[in-house]
mmCIF file of C-alpha atoms and ligand atoms in Angstrom:
data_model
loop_
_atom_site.group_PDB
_atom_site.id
_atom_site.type_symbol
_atom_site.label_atom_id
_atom_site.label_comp_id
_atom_site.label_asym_id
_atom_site.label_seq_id
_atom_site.Cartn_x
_atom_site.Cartn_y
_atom_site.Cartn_z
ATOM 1 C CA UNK A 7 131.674 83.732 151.257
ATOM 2 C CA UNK A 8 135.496 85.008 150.610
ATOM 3 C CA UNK A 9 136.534 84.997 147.342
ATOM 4 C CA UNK A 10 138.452 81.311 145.713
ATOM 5 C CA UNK A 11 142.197 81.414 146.127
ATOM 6 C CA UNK A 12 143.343 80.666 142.402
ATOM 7 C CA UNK A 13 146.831 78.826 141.942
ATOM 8 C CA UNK A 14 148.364 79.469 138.777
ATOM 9 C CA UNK A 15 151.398 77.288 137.649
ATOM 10 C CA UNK A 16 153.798 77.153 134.516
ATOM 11 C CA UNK A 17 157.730 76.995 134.280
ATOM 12 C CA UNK A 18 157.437 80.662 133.373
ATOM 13 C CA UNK A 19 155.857 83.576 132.131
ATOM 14 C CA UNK A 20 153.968 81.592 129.746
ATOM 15 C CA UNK A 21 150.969 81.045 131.545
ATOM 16 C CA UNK A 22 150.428 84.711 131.584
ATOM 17 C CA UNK A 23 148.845 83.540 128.797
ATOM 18 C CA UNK A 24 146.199 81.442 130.503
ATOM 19 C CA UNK A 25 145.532 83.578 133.771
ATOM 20 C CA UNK A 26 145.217 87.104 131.611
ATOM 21 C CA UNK A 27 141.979 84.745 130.047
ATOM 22 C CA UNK A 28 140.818 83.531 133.546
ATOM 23 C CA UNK A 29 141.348 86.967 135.260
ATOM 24 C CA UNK A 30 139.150 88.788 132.917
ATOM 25 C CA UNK A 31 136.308 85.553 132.984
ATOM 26 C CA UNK A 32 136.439 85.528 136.840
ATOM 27 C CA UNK A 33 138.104 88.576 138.752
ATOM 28 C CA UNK A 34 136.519 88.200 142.086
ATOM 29 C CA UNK A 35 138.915 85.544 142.826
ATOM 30 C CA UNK A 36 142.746 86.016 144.535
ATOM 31 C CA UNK A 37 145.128 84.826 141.976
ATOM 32 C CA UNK A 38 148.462 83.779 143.008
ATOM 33 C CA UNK A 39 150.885 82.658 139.493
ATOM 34 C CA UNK A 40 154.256 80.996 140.148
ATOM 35 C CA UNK A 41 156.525 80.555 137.773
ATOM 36 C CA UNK A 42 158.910 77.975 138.210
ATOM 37 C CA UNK A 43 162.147 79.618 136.551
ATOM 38 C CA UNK A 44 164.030 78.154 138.865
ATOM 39 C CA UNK A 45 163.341 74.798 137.095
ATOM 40 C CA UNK A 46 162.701 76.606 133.294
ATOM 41 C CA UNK A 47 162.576 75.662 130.441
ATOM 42 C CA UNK A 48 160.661 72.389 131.220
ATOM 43 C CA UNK A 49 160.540 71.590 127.709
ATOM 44 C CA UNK A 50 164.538 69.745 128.111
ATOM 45 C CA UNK A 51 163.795 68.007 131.681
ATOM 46 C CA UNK A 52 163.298 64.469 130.902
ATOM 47 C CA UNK A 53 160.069 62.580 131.738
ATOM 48 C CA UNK A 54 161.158 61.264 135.880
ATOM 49 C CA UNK A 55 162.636 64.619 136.542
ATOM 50 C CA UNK A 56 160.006 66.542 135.669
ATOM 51 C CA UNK A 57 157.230 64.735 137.201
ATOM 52 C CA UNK A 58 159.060 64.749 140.806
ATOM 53 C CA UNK A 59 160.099 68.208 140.261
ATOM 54 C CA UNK A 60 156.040 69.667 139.381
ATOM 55 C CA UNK A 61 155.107 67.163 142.287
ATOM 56 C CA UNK A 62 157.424 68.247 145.061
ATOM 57 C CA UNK A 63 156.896 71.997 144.311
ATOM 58 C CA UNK A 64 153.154 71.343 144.130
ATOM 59 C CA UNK A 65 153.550 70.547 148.024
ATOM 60 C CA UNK A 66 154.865 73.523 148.764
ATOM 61 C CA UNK A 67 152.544 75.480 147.207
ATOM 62 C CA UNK A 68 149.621 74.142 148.199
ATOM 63 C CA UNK A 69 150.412 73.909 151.297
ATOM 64 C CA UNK A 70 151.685 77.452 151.366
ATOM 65 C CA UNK A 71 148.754 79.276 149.549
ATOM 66 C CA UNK A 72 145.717 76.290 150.010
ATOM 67 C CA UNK A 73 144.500 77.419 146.887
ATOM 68 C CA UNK A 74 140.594 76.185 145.933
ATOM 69 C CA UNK A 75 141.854 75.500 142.470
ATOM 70 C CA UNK A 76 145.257 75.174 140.431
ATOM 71 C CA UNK A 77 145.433 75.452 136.983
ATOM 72 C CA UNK A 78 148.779 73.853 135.229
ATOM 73 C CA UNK A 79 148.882 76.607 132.831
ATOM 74 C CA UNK A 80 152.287 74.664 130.879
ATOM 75 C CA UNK A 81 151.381 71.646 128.540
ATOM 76 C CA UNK A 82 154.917 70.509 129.159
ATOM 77 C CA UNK A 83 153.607 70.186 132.737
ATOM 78 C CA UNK A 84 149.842 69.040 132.186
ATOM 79 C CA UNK A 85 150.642 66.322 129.297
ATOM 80 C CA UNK A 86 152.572 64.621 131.961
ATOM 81 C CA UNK A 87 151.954 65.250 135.195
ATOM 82 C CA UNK A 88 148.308 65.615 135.462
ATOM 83 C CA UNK A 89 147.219 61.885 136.785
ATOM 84 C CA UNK A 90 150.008 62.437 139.388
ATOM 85 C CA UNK A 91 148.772 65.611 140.646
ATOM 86 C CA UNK A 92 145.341 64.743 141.231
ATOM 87 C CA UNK A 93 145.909 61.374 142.536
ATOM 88 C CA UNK A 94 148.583 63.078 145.298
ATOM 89 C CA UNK A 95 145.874 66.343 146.313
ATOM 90 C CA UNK A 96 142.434 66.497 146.830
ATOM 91 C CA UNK A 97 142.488 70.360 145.070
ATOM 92 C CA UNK A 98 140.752 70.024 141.760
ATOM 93 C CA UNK A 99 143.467 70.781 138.688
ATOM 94 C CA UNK A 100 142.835 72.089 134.962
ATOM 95 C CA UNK A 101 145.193 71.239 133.014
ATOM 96 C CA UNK A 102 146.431 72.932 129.643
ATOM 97 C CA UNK A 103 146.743 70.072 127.101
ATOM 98 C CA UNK A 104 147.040 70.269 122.899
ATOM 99 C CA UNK A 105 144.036 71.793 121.281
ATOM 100 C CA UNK A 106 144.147 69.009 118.530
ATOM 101 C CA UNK A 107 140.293 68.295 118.430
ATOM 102 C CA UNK A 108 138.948 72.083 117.862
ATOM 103 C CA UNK A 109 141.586 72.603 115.140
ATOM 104 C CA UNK A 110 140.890 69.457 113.221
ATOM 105 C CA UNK A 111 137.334 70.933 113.424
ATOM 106 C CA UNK A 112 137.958 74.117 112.401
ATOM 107 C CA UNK A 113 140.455 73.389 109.474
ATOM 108 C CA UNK A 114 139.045 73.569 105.981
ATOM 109 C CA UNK A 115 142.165 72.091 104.340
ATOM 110 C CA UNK A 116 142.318 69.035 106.750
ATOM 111 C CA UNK A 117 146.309 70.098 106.977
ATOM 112 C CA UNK A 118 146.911 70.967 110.652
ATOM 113 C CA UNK A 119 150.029 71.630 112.609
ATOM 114 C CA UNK A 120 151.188 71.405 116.343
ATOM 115 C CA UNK A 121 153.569 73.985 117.736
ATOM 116 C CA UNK A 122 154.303 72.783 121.036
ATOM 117 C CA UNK A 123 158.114 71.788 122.830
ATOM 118 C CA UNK A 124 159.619 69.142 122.166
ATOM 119 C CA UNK A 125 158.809 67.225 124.795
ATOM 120 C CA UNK A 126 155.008 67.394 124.473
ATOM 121 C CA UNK A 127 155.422 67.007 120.440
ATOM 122 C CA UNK A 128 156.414 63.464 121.704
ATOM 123 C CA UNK A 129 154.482 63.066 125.119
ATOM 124 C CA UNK A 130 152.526 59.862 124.408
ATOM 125 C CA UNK A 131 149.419 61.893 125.932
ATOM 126 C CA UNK A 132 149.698 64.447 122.761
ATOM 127 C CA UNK A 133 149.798 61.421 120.255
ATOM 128 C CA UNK A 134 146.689 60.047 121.850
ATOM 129 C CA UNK A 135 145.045 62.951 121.254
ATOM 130 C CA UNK A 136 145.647 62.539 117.368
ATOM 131 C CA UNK A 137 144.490 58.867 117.687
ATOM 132 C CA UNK A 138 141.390 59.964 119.284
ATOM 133 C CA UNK A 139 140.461 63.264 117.470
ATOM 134 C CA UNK A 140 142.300 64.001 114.227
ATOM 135 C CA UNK A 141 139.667 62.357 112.000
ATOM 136 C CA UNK A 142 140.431 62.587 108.407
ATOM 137 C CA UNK A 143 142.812 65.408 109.634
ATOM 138 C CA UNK A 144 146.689 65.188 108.754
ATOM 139 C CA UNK A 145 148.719 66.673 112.011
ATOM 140 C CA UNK A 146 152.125 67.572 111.456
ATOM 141 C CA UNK A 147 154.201 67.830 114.983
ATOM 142 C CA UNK A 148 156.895 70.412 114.815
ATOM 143 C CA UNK A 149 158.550 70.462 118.583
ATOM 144 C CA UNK A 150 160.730 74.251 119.046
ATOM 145 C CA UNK A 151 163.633 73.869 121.492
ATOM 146 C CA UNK A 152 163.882 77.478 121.662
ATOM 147 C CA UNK A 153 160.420 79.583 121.281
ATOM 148 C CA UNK A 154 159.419 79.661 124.903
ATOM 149 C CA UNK A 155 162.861 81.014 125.622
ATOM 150 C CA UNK A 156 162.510 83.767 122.607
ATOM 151 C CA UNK A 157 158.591 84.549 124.180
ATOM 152 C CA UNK A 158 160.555 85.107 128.283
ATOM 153 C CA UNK A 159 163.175 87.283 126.034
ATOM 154 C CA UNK A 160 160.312 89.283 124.646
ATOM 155 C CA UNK A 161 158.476 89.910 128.248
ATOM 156 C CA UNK A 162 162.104 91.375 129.342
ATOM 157 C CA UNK A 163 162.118 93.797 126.300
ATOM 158 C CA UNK A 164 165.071 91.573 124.694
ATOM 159 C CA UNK A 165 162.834 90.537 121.563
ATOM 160 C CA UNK A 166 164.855 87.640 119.178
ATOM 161 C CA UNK A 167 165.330 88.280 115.963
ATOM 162 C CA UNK A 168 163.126 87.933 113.374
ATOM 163 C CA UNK A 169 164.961 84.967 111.103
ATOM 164 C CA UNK A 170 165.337 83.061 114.120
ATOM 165 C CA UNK A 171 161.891 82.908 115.607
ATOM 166 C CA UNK A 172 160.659 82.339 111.941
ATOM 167 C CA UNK A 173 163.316 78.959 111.596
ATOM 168 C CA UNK A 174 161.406 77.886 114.868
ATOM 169 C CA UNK A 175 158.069 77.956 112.761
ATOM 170 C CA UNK A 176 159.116 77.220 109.509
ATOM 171 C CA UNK A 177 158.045 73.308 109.419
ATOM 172 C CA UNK A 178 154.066 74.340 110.596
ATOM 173 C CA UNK A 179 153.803 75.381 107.072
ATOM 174 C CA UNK A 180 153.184 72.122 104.706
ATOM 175 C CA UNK A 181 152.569 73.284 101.256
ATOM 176 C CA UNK A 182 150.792 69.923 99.034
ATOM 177 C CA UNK A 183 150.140 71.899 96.287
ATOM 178 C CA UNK A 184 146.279 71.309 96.196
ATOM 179 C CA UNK A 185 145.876 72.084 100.248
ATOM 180 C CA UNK A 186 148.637 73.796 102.785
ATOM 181 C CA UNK A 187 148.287 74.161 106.361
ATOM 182 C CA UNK A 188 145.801 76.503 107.757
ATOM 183 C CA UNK A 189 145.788 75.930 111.788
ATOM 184 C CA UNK A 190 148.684 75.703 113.991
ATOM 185 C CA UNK A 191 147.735 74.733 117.571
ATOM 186 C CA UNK A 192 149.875 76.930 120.145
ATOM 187 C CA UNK A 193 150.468 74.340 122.263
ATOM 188 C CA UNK A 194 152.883 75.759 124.855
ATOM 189 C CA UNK A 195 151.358 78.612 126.765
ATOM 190 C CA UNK A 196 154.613 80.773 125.820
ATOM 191 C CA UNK A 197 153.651 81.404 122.419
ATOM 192 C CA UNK A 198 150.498 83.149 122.532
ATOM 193 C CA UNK A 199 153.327 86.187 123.625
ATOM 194 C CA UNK A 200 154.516 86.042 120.513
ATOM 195 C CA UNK A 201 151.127 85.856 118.520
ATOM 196 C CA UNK A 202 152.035 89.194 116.635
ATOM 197 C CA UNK A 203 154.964 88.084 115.328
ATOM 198 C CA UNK A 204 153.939 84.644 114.297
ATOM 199 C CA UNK A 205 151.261 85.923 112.823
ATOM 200 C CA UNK A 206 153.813 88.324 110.774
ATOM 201 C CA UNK A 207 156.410 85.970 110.126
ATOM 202 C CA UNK A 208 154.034 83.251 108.858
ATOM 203 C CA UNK A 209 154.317 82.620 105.217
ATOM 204 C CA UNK A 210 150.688 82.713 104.800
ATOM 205 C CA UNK A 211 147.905 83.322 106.780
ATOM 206 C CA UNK A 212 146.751 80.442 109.483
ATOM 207 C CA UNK A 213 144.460 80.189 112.182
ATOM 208 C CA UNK A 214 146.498 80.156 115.353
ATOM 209 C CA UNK A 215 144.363 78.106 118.269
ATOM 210 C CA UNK A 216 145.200 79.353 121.675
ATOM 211 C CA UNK A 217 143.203 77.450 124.245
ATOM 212 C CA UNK A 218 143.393 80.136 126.824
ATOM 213 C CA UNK A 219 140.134 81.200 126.603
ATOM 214 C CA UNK A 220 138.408 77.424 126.931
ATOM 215 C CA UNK A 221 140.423 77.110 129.946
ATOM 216 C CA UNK A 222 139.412 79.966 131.401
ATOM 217 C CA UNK A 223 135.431 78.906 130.552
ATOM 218 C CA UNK A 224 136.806 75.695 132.621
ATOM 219 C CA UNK A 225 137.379 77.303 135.571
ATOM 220 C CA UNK A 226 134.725 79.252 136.238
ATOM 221 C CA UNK A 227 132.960 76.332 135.735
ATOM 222 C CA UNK A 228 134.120 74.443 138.503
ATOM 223 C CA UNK A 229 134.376 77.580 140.719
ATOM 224 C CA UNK A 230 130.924 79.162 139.616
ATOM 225 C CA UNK A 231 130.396 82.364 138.480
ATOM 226 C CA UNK A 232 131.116 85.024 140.693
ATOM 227 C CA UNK A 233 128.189 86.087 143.660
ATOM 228 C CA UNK A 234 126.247 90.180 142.354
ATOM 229 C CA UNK A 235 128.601 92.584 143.721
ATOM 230 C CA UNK A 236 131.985 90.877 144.262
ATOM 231 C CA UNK A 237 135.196 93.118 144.856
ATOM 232 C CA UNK A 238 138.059 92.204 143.020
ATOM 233 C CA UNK A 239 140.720 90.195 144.310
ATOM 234 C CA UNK A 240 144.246 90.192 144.113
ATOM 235 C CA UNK A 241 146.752 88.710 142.062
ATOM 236 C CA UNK A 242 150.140 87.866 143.228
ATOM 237 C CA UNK A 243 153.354 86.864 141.481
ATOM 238 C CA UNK A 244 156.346 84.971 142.941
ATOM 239 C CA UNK A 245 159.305 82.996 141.051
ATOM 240 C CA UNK A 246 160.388 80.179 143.029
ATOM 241 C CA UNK A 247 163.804 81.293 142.042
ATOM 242 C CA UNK A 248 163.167 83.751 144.346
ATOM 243 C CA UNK A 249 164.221 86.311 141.986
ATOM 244 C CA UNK A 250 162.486 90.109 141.538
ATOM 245 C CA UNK A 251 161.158 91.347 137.628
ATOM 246 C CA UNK A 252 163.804 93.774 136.496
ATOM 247 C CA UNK A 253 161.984 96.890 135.203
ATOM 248 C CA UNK A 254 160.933 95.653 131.903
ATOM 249 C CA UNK A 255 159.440 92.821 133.331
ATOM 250 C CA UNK A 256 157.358 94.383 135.754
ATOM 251 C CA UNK A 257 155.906 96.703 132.778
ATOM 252 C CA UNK A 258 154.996 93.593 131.092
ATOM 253 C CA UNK A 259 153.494 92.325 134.161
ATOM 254 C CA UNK A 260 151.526 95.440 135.051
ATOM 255 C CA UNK A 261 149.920 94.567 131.338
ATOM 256 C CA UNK A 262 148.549 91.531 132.071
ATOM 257 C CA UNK A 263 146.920 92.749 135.188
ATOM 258 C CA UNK A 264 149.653 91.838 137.815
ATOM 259 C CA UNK A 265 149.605 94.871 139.777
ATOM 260 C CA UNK A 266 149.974 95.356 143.132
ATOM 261 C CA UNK A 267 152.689 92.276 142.363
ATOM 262 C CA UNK A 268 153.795 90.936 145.745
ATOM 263 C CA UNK A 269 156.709 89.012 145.248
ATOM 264 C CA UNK A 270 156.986 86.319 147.491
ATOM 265 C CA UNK A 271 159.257 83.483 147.445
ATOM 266 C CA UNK A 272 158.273 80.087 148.016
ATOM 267 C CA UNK A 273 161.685 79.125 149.427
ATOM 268 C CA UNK A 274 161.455 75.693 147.358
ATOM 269 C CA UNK A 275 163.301 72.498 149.001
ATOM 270 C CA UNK A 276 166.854 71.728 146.583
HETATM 271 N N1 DGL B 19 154.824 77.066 128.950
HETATM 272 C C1 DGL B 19 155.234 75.707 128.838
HETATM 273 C C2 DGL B 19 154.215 74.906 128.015
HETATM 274 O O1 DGL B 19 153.065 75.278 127.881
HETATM 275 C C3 DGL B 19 156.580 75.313 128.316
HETATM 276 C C4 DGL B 19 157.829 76.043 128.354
HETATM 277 C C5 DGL B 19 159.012 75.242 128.875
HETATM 278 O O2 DGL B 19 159.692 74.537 128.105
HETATM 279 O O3 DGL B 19 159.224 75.354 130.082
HETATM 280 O O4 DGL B 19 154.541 73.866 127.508
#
């Protein structure tokens, strides 16, 4: 049997994030990530836009790679679009939605935050999600207009300063006096880039949830493990700007497993 064709999708570099996780759970598999830069940062598309813009480059793509499975590594994307997708292809999707139920879990203090964009801050999927599984938990949204564009900056060796990636943060931290916050979901896959520095900026220690890993466990359920003996497949990289990684890039990319990168472009209708 040849090995799954693996579609992975985000509006940038952020679901790096995501496939690193799903590359080391399942590498007999041919990955192919596309970053949509051309249509980045999905976070300040409104609601219409973005669903007919993840739906009409979804068409080219799958027809283009047939891929077994995508995986909407973006919950900008996933907290939106999902229903869409799989009512439109017969492809199975995992999505990449707000870890709110595992961190209400997991908190001691009951004092959780969300770090996500702004747009899935207020997506009404993300405040169902609350409804359903905060419990006795309090959940404080804080939407960033600018972090996934600080985490890209940092992948091309331009890394924002420190004062302004910690003003993007700054309203996870609730201090109550008898209980603060101690679990910020990272719910954009950009951020998890950036987990050194939030973790250093951070005006106490927190338990940052990145749901990478669970998504990962996700696909290899629906794929299956992979058959004694596999080879390893390949994993491809194309921006459907059509662009190439300038050097610093493509030393970031080589990090994550992206090597040989064959850039292709998906030539994406206007
Ligand atoms: N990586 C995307 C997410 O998980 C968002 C970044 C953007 O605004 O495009 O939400």
């Amino acid at each position: 049997m040849s090995a799954p064709a693996i579609l992975i999708f985000d509006s940038g570099l952020g679901g790096l994030t995501v496939f690193r996780e799903i590359a080391a759970a399942r590498a007999a598999a041919n990955f192919v990530y596309v970053a949509d830069d051309a249509g980045f940062p999905y976070g300040h598309i409104a609601e219409p836009e973005l669903v007919s813009r993840v739906l009409r480059v979804m068409d080219v793509l799958i027809a283009r790679h047939a891929p077994d499975l995508v995986v909407i590594a973006c919950n900008t994307a996933s907290t939106l679009v999902l229903p869409q997708l799989r009512t439109r292809f017969a492809v199975p999707f995992v999505g990449t939605v707000p870890a709110i139920k595992p961190a209400c879990a997991a908190s001691r203090s009951k004092l959780i935050s969300v770090l996500g964009t702004e747009a899935t801050v207020q997506r009404e999927y993300t405040r169902k999600l609350i409804a359903d599984f905060a419990g006795a938990c309090a959940v404080t949204l804080v939407g960033s207009a600018r972090l996934a564009t600080f985490a890209e900056a940092e992948l091309h060796g331009e890394p924002a300063p420190d004062a302004e990636i910690a003003a993007e943060i700054d309203a996870c931290f609730v201090d109550e006096g008898a209980r603060r916050t101690d679990t910020v979901v990272l719910a954009c896959t950009h951020y998890p880039l950036l987990i050194p520095r939030l973790r250093r900026l951070a005006p106490w220690p927190v338990a940052f949830i990145d749901p990478a890993a669970a998504i990962a466990r996700r696909v290899v359920e629906l794929i299956g493990p992979a058959p004694a003996g596999a080879p390893m497949g390949t994993a491809r990289l194309s921006f459907t700007s059509g662009r190439l990684p300038i050097p610093a890039l493509a030393a970031a990319l080589a990090g994550f497993g992206l090597e040989p990168i064959v850039v292709d472009t998906p030539a994406l209708p206007a």
